[in-house]
Amino acid sequence: KYVDHIRTSVQHLNHILEEFLSVGRIEKGKMEANPANLNLDNLVRDTVADMQSLLKAGQTIDWQVHCPIPVRLDASLLRKILMNLLSNALKYSGENSVITVRAGCHAKRLTITVQDQGIGISKEDQAHLFEQFFRAPSVITVPGTGLGLYIIAKYLEMMSGTIDLQSAPNHGTTVTIALPLTTPD
């Protein structure tokens, strides 16, 4: 029990450190997308598996990938985006909730949707979500840096992607990212 708690705390500190380092690299222009061939099903499965230690009692992640074609994207950036979206979904959802992840390829476009049953976000707060260090007043007691969605938006910008967020207080949040696909080598 204590080892698991220590492991979770170390992972949390590493995540915070990685966020600050990423912001520094982004702002200095020292990050760029490095696309390579990847197996999307494996990437999503492995990322979901890595998030299991963050699950609250009774929480589950239901995931499906429908992408019959090979994809060429920056696997590291895509994994970081998915980890951040899942982390937020788990953090702001209660016990016994289901986080849904759907990924699909259609017309040279990859879409990934992460939907939670969490506390939701007001329209007023949604206007500031992608700003550095923004934390909604309703979640000020929940640990976080306010950098996650800012970093996701910057990673997506590097990969010519987009992000859409739909949410309402007490009705959860659905985040959809879309990325253009190129033919694998």
mmCIF file of C-alpha atoms in Angstrom:
data_model
loop_
_atom_site.group_PDB
_atom_site.id
_atom_site.type_symbol
_atom_site.label_atom_id
_atom_site.label_comp_id
_atom_site.label_asym_id
_atom_site.label_seq_id
_atom_site.Cartn_x
_atom_site.Cartn_y
_atom_site.Cartn_z
ATOM 1 C CA LYS A 1 0.000 0.000 0.000
ATOM 2 C CA TYR A 2 2.746 2.459 0.955
ATOM 3 C CA VAL A 3 4.897 1.504 -2.026
ATOM 4 C CA ASP A 4 1.953 2.166 -4.350
ATOM 5 C CA HIS A 5 1.397 5.546 -2.703
ATOM 6 C CA ILE A 6 5.076 6.427 -3.078
ATOM 7 C CA ARG A 7 5.067 5.255 -6.707
ATOM 8 C CA THR A 8 2.003 7.390 -7.478
ATOM 9 C CA SER A 9 3.574 10.420 -5.786
ATOM 10 C CA VAL A 10 6.810 10.019 -7.746
ATOM 11 C CA GLN A 11 4.847 9.685 -11.004
ATOM 12 C CA HIS A 12 2.929 12.851 -10.118
ATOM 13 C CA LEU A 13 6.147 14.796 -9.433
ATOM 14 C CA ASN A 14 7.704 13.514 -12.657
ATOM 15 C CA HIS A 15 4.607 14.604 -14.560
ATOM 16 C CA ILE A 16 4.786 18.120 -13.078
ATOM 17 C CA LEU A 17 8.497 18.382 -13.878
ATOM 18 C CA GLU A 18 7.907 17.158 -17.438
ATOM 19 C CA GLU A 19 5.184 19.789 -17.906
ATOM 20 C CA PHE A 20 7.480 22.624 -16.849
ATOM 21 C CA LEU A 21 10.312 21.337 -19.033
ATOM 22 C CA SER A 22 7.940 20.973 -21.998
ATOM 23 C CA VAL A 23 6.738 24.558 -21.646
ATOM 24 C CA GLY A 24 10.334 25.764 -21.636
ATOM 25 C CA ARG A 25 11.200 23.776 -24.768
ATOM 26 C CA ILE A 26 8.015 24.901 -26.532
ATOM 27 C CA GLU A 27 8.593 28.575 -25.752
ATOM 28 C CA LYS A 28 12.212 28.388 -26.938
ATOM 29 C CA GLY A 29 11.162 26.689 -30.164
ATOM 30 C CA LYS A 30 13.237 23.627 -29.308
ATOM 31 C CA MET A 31 10.452 21.121 -29.861
ATOM 32 C CA GLU A 32 9.178 19.821 -33.141
ATOM 33 C CA ALA A 33 7.074 16.912 -34.284
ATOM 34 C CA ASN A 34 8.980 13.858 -35.483
ATOM 35 C CA PRO A 35 6.488 11.673 -37.336
ATOM 36 C CA ALA A 36 7.169 7.968 -37.695
ATOM 37 C CA ASN A 37 5.112 4.890 -38.447
ATOM 38 C CA LEU A 38 3.160 3.700 -35.425
ATOM 39 C CA ASN A 39 0.556 1.196 -34.391
ATOM 40 C CA LEU A 40 -2.283 3.284 -32.967
ATOM 41 C CA ASP A 41 -3.953 0.338 -31.260
ATOM 42 C CA ASN A 42 -0.744 -0.465 -29.348
ATOM 43 C CA LEU A 43 -0.176 3.182 -28.434
ATOM 44 C CA VAL A 44 -3.673 3.580 -26.974
ATOM 45 C CA ARG A 45 -3.574 0.210 -25.190
ATOM 46 C CA ASP A 46 -0.159 0.913 -23.625
ATOM 47 C CA THR A 47 -1.161 4.431 -22.573
ATOM 48 C CA VAL A 48 -4.380 3.190 -20.957
ATOM 49 C CA ALA A 49 -2.385 0.485 -19.151
ATOM 50 C CA ASP A 50 0.047 3.091 -17.830
ATOM 51 C CA MET A 51 -2.848 5.146 -16.438
ATOM 52 C CA GLN A 52 -4.232 2.299 -14.310
ATOM 53 C CA SER A 53 -2.377 3.504 -11.201
ATOM 54 C CA LEU A 54 -4.374 6.766 -11.307
ATOM 55 C CA LEU A 55 -7.796 5.085 -11.235
ATOM 56 C CA LYS A 56 -10.028 5.889 -8.286
ATOM 57 C CA ALA A 57 -12.111 3.112 -6.733
ATOM 58 C CA GLY A 58 -14.427 1.650 -9.361
ATOM 59 C CA GLN A 59 -13.171 3.854 -12.213
ATOM 60 C CA THR A 60 -12.617 2.197 -15.564
ATOM 61 C CA ILE A 61 -11.306 3.258 -18.958
ATOM 62 C CA ASP A 62 -13.296 1.886 -21.888
ATOM 63 C CA TRP A 63 -11.259 2.228 -25.082
ATOM 64 C CA GLN A 64 -11.625 1.278 -28.733
ATOM 65 C CA VAL A 65 -9.491 1.974 -31.784
ATOM 66 C CA HIS A 66 -10.960 1.806 -35.292
ATOM 67 C CA CYS A 67 -8.070 2.551 -37.589
ATOM 68 C CA PRO A 68 -7.491 -0.165 -40.164
ATOM 69 C CA ILE A 69 -4.693 1.774 -41.843
ATOM 70 C CA PRO A 70 -1.169 2.297 -40.515
ATOM 71 C CA VAL A 71 -0.530 5.842 -39.298
ATOM 72 C CA ARG A 72 2.462 8.162 -39.381
ATOM 73 C CA LEU A 73 2.559 10.595 -36.470
ATOM 74 C CA ASP A 74 4.840 11.626 -33.630
ATOM 75 C CA ALA A 75 4.173 8.773 -31.195
ATOM 76 C CA SER A 76 5.783 10.554 -28.246
ATOM 77 C CA LEU A 77 3.689 13.718 -28.615
ATOM 78 C CA LEU A 78 0.505 11.736 -29.271
ATOM 79 C CA ARG A 79 1.122 9.607 -26.179
ATOM 80 C CA LYS A 80 1.723 12.709 -24.031
ATOM 81 C CA ILE A 81 -1.509 14.261 -25.327
ATOM 82 C CA LEU A 82 -3.495 11.122 -24.555
ATOM 83 C CA MET A 83 -1.906 10.732 -21.109
ATOM 84 C CA ASN A 84 -2.758 14.311 -20.239
ATOM 85 C CA LEU A 85 -6.359 13.979 -21.430
ATOM 86 C CA LEU A 86 -6.800 10.734 -19.500
ATOM 87 C CA SER A 87 -5.180 12.200 -16.402
ATOM 88 C CA ASN A 88 -7.626 15.112 -16.458
ATOM 89 C CA ALA A 89 -10.605 12.835 -17.080
ATOM 90 C CA LEU A 90 -9.674 10.572 -14.171
ATOM 91 C CA LYS A 91 -8.799 13.443 -11.858
ATOM 92 C CA TYR A 92 -12.068 15.309 -12.357
ATOM 93 C CA SER A 93 -14.351 12.257 -12.390
ATOM 94 C CA GLY A 94 -15.596 10.508 -9.298
ATOM 95 C CA GLU A 95 -15.371 6.934 -8.146
ATOM 96 C CA ASN A 96 -17.263 4.294 -10.146
ATOM 97 C CA SER A 97 -17.156 6.394 -13.306
ATOM 98 C CA VAL A 98 -16.270 5.374 -16.839
ATOM 99 C CA ILE A 99 -13.814 7.253 -19.026
ATOM 100 C CA THR A 100 -14.387 6.533 -22.714
ATOM 101 C CA VAL A 101 -11.622 6.733 -25.319
ATOM 102 C CA ARG A 102 -12.438 6.352 -29.002
ATOM 103 C CA ALA A 103 -9.892 6.631 -31.796
ATOM 104 C CA GLY A 104 -10.634 6.353 -35.476
ATOM 105 C CA CYS A 105 -9.196 7.087 -38.893
ATOM 106 C CA HIS A 106 -11.430 8.527 -41.597
ATOM 107 C CA ALA A 107 -10.565 10.403 -44.788
ATOM 108 C CA LYS A 108 -6.877 10.929 -43.952
ATOM 109 C CA ARG A 109 -7.757 12.196 -40.482
ATOM 110 C CA LEU A 110 -7.263 10.701 -37.038
ATOM 111 C CA THR A 111 -9.718 11.651 -34.321
ATOM 112 C CA ILE A 112 -9.379 10.716 -30.667
ATOM 113 C CA THR A 113 -12.173 11.469 -28.231
ATOM 114 C CA VAL A 114 -11.857 11.268 -24.449
ATOM 115 C CA GLN A 115 -15.159 11.548 -22.587
ATOM 116 C CA ASP A 116 -15.606 11.619 -18.836
ATOM 117 C CA GLN A 117 -18.457 11.739 -16.345
ATOM 118 C CA GLY A 118 -16.761 14.382 -14.250
ATOM 119 C CA ILE A 119 -17.597 17.735 -12.749
ATOM 120 C CA GLY A 120 -17.631 19.556 -16.082
ATOM 121 C CA ILE A 121 -16.458 23.061 -16.919
ATOM 122 C CA SER A 122 -18.470 26.265 -17.085
ATOM 123 C CA LYS A 123 -18.613 28.287 -20.326
ATOM 124 C CA GLU A 124 -16.791 31.160 -18.593
ATOM 125 C CA ASP A 125 -13.896 28.903 -17.589
ATOM 126 C CA GLN A 126 -13.743 27.188 -20.992
ATOM 127 C CA ALA A 127 -12.673 30.511 -22.508
ATOM 128 C CA HIS A 128 -9.401 30.316 -20.519
ATOM 129 C CA LEU A 129 -8.632 26.580 -20.504
ATOM 130 C CA PHE A 130 -5.762 26.741 -22.977
ATOM 131 C CA GLU A 131 -3.926 29.552 -21.182
ATOM 132 C CA GLN A 132 -0.812 28.855 -19.140
ATOM 133 C CA PHE A 133 -1.441 28.241 -15.433
ATOM 134 C CA PHE A 134 -5.215 28.678 -15.680
ATOM 135 C CA ARG A 135 -7.092 26.756 -13.003
ATOM 136 C CA ALA A 136 -10.867 27.017 -12.833
ATOM 137 C CA PRO A 137 -12.120 28.239 -9.459
ATOM 138 C CA SER A 138 -14.234 25.086 -9.127
ATOM 139 C CA VAL A 139 -11.109 22.851 -9.070
ATOM 140 C CA ILE A 140 -8.705 24.951 -7.052
ATOM 141 C CA THR A 141 -8.564 22.231 -4.362
ATOM 142 C CA VAL A 142 -7.593 19.544 -6.925
ATOM 143 C CA PRO A 143 -3.815 19.246 -7.475
ATOM 144 C CA GLY A 144 -2.585 20.481 -10.850
ATOM 145 C CA THR A 145 -0.371 23.021 -12.582
ATOM 146 C CA GLY A 146 -2.748 24.560 -15.101
ATOM 147 C CA LEU A 147 -0.341 23.659 -17.904
ATOM 148 C CA GLY A 148 -1.781 20.444 -19.320
ATOM 149 C CA LEU A 149 -4.259 21.810 -21.856
ATOM 150 C CA TYR A 150 -1.861 24.591 -22.853
ATOM 151 C CA ILE A 151 0.796 21.969 -23.645
ATOM 152 C CA ILE A 152 -1.704 19.777 -25.509
ATOM 153 C CA ALA A 153 -2.717 22.732 -27.677
ATOM 154 C CA LYS A 154 0.938 23.479 -28.475
ATOM 155 C CA TYR A 155 1.694 19.829 -29.327
ATOM 156 C CA LEU A 156 -1.338 19.741 -31.611
ATOM 157 C CA GLU A 157 -0.205 22.972 -33.253
ATOM 158 C CA MET A 158 3.168 21.319 -33.996
ATOM 159 C CA MET A 159 1.339 18.424 -35.678
ATOM 160 C CA SER A 160 -1.236 20.616 -37.522
ATOM 161 C CA GLY A 161 -3.992 19.231 -35.317
ATOM 162 C CA THR A 162 -7.032 20.709 -33.623
ATOM 163 C CA ILE A 163 -8.800 20.319 -30.308
ATOM 164 C CA ASP A 164 -12.476 20.680 -29.452
ATOM 165 C CA LEU A 165 -13.865 20.663 -25.924
ATOM 166 C CA GLN A 166 -17.525 20.262 -25.005
ATOM 167 C CA SER A 167 -18.529 20.496 -21.356
ATOM 168 C CA ALA A 168 -21.144 21.638 -18.895
ATOM 169 C CA PRO A 169 -21.024 21.703 -15.088
ATOM 170 C CA ASN A 170 -22.084 18.354 -13.588
ATOM 171 C CA HIS A 171 -22.366 16.758 -17.056
ATOM 172 C CA GLY A 172 -18.770 15.782 -17.779
ATOM 173 C CA THR A 173 -16.391 16.789 -20.522
ATOM 174 C CA THR A 174 -15.697 15.502 -24.011
ATOM 175 C CA VAL A 175 -12.409 16.428 -25.661
ATOM 176 C CA THR A 176 -11.813 15.589 -29.316
ATOM 177 C CA ILE A 177 -8.483 15.983 -31.035
ATOM 178 C CA ALA A 178 -8.059 15.681 -34.794
ATOM 179 C CA LEU A 179 -4.814 15.176 -36.687
ATOM 180 C CA PRO A 180 -4.076 14.918 -40.405
ATOM 181 C CA LEU A 181 -2.669 11.569 -41.499
ATOM 182 C CA THR A 182 0.011 11.000 -44.091
ATOM 183 C CA THR A 183 0.917 7.759 -45.792
ATOM 184 C CA PRO A 184 3.389 5.681 -43.762
ATOM 185 C CA ASP A 185 6.833 4.932 -45.177
#
